[in-house]
Coordinates of C-alpha atoms and ligand atoms in Angstrom, one line a residue:
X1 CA -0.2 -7.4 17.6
X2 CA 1.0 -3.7 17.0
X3 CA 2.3 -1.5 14.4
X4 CA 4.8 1.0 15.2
X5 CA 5.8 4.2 12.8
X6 CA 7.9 6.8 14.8
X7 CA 5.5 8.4 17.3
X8 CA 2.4 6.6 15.7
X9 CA 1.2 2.8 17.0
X10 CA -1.7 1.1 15.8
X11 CA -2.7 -1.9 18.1
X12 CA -4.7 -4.8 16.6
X13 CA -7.8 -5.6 17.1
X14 CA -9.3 -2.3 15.4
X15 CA -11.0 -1.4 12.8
X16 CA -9.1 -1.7 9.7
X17 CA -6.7 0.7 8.8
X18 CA -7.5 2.4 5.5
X19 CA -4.7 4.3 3.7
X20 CA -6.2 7.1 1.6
X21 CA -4.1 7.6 -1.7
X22 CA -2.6 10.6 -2.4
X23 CA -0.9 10.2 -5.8
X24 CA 1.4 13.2 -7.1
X25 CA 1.7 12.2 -11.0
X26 CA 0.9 12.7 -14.2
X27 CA -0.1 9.2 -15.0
X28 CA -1.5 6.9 -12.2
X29 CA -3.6 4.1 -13.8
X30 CA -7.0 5.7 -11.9
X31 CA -6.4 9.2 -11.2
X32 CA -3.7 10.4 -13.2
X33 CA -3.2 13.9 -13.2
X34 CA -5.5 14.6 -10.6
X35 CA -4.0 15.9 -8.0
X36 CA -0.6 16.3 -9.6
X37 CA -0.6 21.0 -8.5
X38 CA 0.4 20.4 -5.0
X39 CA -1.9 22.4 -3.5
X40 CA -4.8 20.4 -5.0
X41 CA -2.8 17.4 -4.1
X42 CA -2.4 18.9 -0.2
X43 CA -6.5 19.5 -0.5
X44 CA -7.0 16.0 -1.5
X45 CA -5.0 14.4 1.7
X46 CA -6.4 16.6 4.0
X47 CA -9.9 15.5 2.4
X48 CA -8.9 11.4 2.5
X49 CA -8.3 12.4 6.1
X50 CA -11.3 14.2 7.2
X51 CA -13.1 10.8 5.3
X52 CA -11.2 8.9 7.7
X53 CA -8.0 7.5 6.6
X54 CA -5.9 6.8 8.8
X55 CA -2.9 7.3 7.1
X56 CA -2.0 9.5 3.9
X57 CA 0.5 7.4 1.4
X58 CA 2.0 10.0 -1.1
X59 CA 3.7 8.7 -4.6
X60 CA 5.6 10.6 -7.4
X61 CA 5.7 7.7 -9.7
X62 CA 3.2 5.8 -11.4
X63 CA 3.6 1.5 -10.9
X64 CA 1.2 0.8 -13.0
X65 CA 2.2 -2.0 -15.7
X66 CA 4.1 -0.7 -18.4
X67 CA 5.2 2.7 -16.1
X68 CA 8.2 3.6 -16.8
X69 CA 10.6 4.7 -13.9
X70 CA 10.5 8.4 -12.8
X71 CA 13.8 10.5 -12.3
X72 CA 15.0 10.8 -8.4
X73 CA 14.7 15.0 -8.7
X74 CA 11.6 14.8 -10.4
X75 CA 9.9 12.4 -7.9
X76 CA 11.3 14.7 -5.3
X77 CA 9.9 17.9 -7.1
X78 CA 6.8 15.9 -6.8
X79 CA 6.3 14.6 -3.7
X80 CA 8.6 16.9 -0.8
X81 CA 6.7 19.8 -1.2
X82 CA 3.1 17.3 -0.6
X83 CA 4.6 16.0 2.8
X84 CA 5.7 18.8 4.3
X85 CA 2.6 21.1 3.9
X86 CA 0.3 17.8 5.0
X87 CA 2.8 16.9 7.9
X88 CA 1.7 20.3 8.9
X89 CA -2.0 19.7 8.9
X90 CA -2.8 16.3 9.5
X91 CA -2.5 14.3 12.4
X92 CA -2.5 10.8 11.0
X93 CA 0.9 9.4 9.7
X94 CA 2.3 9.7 6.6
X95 CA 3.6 7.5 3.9
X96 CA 5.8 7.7 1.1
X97 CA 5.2 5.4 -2.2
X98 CA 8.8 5.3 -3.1
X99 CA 11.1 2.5 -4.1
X100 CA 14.4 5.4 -4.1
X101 CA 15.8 5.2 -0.4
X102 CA 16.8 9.4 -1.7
X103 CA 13.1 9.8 -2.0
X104 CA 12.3 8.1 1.4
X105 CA 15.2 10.0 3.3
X106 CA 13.7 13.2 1.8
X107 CA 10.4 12.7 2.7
X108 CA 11.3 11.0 6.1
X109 CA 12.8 14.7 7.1
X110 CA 10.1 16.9 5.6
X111 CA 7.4 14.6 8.3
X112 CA 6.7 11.2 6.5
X113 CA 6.8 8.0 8.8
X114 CA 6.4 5.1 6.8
X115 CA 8.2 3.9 4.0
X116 CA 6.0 2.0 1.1
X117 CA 8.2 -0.1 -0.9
X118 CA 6.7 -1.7 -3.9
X119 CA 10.4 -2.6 -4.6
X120 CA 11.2 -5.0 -1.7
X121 CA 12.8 -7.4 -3.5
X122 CA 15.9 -5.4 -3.9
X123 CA 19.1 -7.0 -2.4
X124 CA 20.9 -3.6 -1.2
X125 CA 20.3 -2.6 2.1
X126 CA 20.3 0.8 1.9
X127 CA 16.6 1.7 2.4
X128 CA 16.1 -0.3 5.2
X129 CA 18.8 0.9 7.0
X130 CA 17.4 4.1 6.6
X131 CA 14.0 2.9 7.8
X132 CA 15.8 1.2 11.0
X133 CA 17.4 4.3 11.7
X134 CA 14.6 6.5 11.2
X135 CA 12.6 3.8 13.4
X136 CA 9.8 4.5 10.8
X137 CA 7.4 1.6 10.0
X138 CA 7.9 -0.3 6.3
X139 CA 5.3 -2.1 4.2
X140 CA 7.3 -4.6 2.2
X141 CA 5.4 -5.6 -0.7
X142 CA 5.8 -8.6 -3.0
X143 CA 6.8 -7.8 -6.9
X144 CA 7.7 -10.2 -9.7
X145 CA 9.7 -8.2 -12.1
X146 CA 9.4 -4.8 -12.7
X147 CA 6.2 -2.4 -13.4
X148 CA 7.5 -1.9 -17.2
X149 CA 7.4 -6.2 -17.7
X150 CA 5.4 -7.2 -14.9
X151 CA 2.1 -8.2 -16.9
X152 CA 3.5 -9.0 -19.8
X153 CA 3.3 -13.3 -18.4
X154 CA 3.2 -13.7 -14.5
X155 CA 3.7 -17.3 -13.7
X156 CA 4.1 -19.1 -10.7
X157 CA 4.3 -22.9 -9.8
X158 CA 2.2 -22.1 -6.3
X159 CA 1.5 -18.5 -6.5
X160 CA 0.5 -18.0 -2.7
X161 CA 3.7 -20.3 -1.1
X162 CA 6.0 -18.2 -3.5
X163 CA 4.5 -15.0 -2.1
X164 CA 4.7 -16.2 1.4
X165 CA 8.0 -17.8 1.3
X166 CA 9.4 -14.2 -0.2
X167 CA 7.3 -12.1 2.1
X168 CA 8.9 -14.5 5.2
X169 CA 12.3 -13.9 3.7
X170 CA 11.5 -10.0 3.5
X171 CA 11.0 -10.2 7.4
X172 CA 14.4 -11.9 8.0
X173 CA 16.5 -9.4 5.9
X174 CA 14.8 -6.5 7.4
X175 CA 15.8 -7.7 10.4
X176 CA 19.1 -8.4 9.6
X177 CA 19.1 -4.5 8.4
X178 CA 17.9 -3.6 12.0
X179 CA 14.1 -3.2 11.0
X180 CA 12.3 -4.9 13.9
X181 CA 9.1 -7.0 13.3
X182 CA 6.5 -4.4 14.8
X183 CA 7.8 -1.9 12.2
X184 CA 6.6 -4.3 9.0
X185 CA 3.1 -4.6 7.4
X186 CA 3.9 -7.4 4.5
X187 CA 2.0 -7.1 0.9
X188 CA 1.1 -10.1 -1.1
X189 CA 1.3 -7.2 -3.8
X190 CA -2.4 -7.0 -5.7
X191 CA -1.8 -6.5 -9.7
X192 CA 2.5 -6.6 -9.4
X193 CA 3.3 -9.0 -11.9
X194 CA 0.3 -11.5 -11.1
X195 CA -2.9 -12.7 -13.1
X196 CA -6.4 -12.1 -12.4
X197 CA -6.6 -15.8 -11.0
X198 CA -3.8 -15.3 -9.0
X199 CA -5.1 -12.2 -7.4
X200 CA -8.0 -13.8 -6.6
X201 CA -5.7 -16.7 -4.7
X202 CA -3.8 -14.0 -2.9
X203 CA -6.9 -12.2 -1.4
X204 CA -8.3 -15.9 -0.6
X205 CA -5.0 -16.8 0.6
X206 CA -5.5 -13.7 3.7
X207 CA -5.8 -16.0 6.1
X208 CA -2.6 -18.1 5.8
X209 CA -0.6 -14.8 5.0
X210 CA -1.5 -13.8 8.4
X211 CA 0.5 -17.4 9.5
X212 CA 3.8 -14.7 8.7
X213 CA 2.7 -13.3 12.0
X214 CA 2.7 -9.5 10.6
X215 CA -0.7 -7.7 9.6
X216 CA -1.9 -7.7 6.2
X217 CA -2.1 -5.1 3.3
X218 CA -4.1 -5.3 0.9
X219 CA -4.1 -2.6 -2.2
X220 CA -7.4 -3.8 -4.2
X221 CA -8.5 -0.1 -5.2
X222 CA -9.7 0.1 -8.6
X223 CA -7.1 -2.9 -9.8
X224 CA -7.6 -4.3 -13.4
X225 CA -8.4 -7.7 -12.1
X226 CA -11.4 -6.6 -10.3
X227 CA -12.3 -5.1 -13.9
X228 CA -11.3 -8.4 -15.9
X229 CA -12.9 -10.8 -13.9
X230 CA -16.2 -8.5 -13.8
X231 CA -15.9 -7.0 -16.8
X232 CA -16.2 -3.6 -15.6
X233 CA -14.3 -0.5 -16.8
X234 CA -12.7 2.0 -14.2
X235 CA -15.3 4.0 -12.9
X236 CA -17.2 1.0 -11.8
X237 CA -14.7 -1.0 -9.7
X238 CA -15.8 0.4 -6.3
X239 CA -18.4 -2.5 -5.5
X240 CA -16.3 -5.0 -6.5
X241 CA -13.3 -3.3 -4.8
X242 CA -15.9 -3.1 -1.4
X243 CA -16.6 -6.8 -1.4
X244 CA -13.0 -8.2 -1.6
X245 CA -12.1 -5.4 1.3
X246 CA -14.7 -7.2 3.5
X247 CA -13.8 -10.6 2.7
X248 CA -10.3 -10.0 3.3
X249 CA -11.0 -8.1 6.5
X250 CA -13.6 -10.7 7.7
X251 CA -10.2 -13.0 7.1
X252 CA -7.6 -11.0 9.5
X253 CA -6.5 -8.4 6.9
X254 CA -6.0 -5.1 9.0
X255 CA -4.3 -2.4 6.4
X256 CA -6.3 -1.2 3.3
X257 CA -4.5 1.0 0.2
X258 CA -7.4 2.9 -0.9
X259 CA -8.3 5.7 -3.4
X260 CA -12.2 5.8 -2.1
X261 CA -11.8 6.6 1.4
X262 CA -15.4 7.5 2.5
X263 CA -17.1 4.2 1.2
X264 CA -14.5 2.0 2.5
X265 CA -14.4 3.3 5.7
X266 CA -18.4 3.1 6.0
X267 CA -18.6 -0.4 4.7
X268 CA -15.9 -1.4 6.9
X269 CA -17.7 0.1 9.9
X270 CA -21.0 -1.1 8.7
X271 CA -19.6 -4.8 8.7
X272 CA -18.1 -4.1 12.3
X273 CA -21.0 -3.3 14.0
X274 CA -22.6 -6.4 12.4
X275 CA -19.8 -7.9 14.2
X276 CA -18.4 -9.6 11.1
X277 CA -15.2 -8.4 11.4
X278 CA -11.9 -10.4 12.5
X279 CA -10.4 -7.0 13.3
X280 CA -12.8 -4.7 14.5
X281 CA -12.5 -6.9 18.5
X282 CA -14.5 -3.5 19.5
X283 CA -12.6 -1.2 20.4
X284 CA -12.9 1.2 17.1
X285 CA -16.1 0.6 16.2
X286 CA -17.7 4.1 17.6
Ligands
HH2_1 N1 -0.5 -0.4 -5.5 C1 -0.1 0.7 -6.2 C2 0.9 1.6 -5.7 N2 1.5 1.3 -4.5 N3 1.6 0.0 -2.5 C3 1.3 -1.1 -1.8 N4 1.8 -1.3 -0.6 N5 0.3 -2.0 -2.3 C4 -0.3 -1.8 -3.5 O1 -1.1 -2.6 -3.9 C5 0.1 -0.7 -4.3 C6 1.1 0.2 -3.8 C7 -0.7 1.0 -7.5 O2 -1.9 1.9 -7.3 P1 -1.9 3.5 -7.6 O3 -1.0 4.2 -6.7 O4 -3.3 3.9 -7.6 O5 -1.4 3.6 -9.1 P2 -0.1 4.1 -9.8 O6 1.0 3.1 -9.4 O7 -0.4 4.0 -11.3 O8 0.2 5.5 -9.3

């Protein structure tokens, strides 16, 4: 299996794929306001990818439940600038957070070459249009509702054959649109409209998400679920955060969203040279 993104291919087996964050905004649920000056924000990718990420995914707008949306120049304002000095510095592939297809198109000219869409579920076809021209890869990730109404009472009959039946329609459209299959990572969508419980099914539920025949991303970094089922506050998410990423990769999932780049990356090496790892089939594992 392979992952194409303009210039940039990542064949599976490897070691998993972690995505450093890199969020421009006032607001994020973990790091808000962090990294918001760009130069700071520049710092901070070149940083995630000296740790090793293995891909920089910059956002303007905060999705956290209850966000509300961000205006297109202002996103732009926010991001552009971000892309454009990393594109110049880094050699691993960049992402834009972005549900705007202006935002993407931007971003796609100032160096990005992946398109993260928390918004997926959208029926026009303009962003992916844009991704199939661009021949940028796409992580379509699974929503229900919106970021400002998402939590307010998720409820599925079968939350995993819901998610997989919309993430296996998400493959068809974007082909439809011209998106081929080696261009899409699918997202069961950690914390977007779902329950702790139903989380906790999604990560368990790796295995048969794989059955899509697309590789897997997870974003589990610092989510409120880890800290409601634990009952542990922000700063103290990682471990939790560190188990679920090894259980999921042990289980086939290959892409991680992260904000802690340097432990992930060494517990998911660690647990590949224990030879634990679905993933790792040796070949990254220096
Ligand atoms: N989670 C967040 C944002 N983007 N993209 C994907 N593909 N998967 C995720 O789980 C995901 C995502 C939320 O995390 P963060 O960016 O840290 O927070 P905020 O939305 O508040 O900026």
């Amino acid at each position: 299996m392979e992952f194409t993104a303009r210039h940039h291919r990542f064949g599976f087996p490897r070691l998993p794929v972690v995505m450093g964050i890199v969020n421009v905004t006032p607001d994020s649920f973990s790091d808000g306001g962090r990294w918001v000056d760009p130069g700071l924000a520049v710092e901070h990718g070149e940083r995630l990818a000296a740790e090793g990420a293995a891909i920089l995914d910059i956002g303007g707008e905060s999705t956290r439940p209850g966000a509300v949306p961000v205006p297109e120049e202002e996103e732009l304002r926010r991001v552009i600038p971000v892309v454009r000095a990393l594109a110049g510095k880094v050699a691993v592939p960049l992402s834009i957070d972005t549900r705007k297809p202006g935002v993407a198109r931007a971003a796609l000219d100032a160096g990005a070459s992946i398109v993260n869409d928390v918004e997926s579920s959208r029926e026009d076809p303009e962003m992916w249009q844009l991704v199939a021209a661009s021949g940028a890869g796409y992580v379509a990730m699974h929503m229900q509702g919106s970021p400002e109404t998402m939590q307010r009472d998720p409820r599925y009959t079968d939350v995993v054959s819901e998610v997989s039946a919309f993430l296996s329609g998400r493959l068809l459209r974007l082909a439809e649109a011209g998106v081929p299959p080696e261009s899409v990572v699918l997202d069961p969508g950690i914390g977007f409209g779902k329950s702790p419980e139903q989380n906790l099914q999604l990560v368990r539920a790796t295995g048969r998400l794989l059955g899509l025949g697309r590789p897997l991303m997870l974003g589990l970094s610092r989510k409120s679920f880890l800290g409601k089922l634990l009952g542990v506050e922000m700063p103290d998410r990682l471990p939790a955060a560190l188990a679920a990423t090894l259980w999921a990769a042990r289980n086939g999932a290959s892409f991680f969203r992260v904000h802690d780049v340097a432990a992930t990356v060494q517990a998911l090496r660690m647990d590949a040279m224990l030879g634990n790892c679905a993933n790792s089939g040796g070949e990254a594992v220096a």
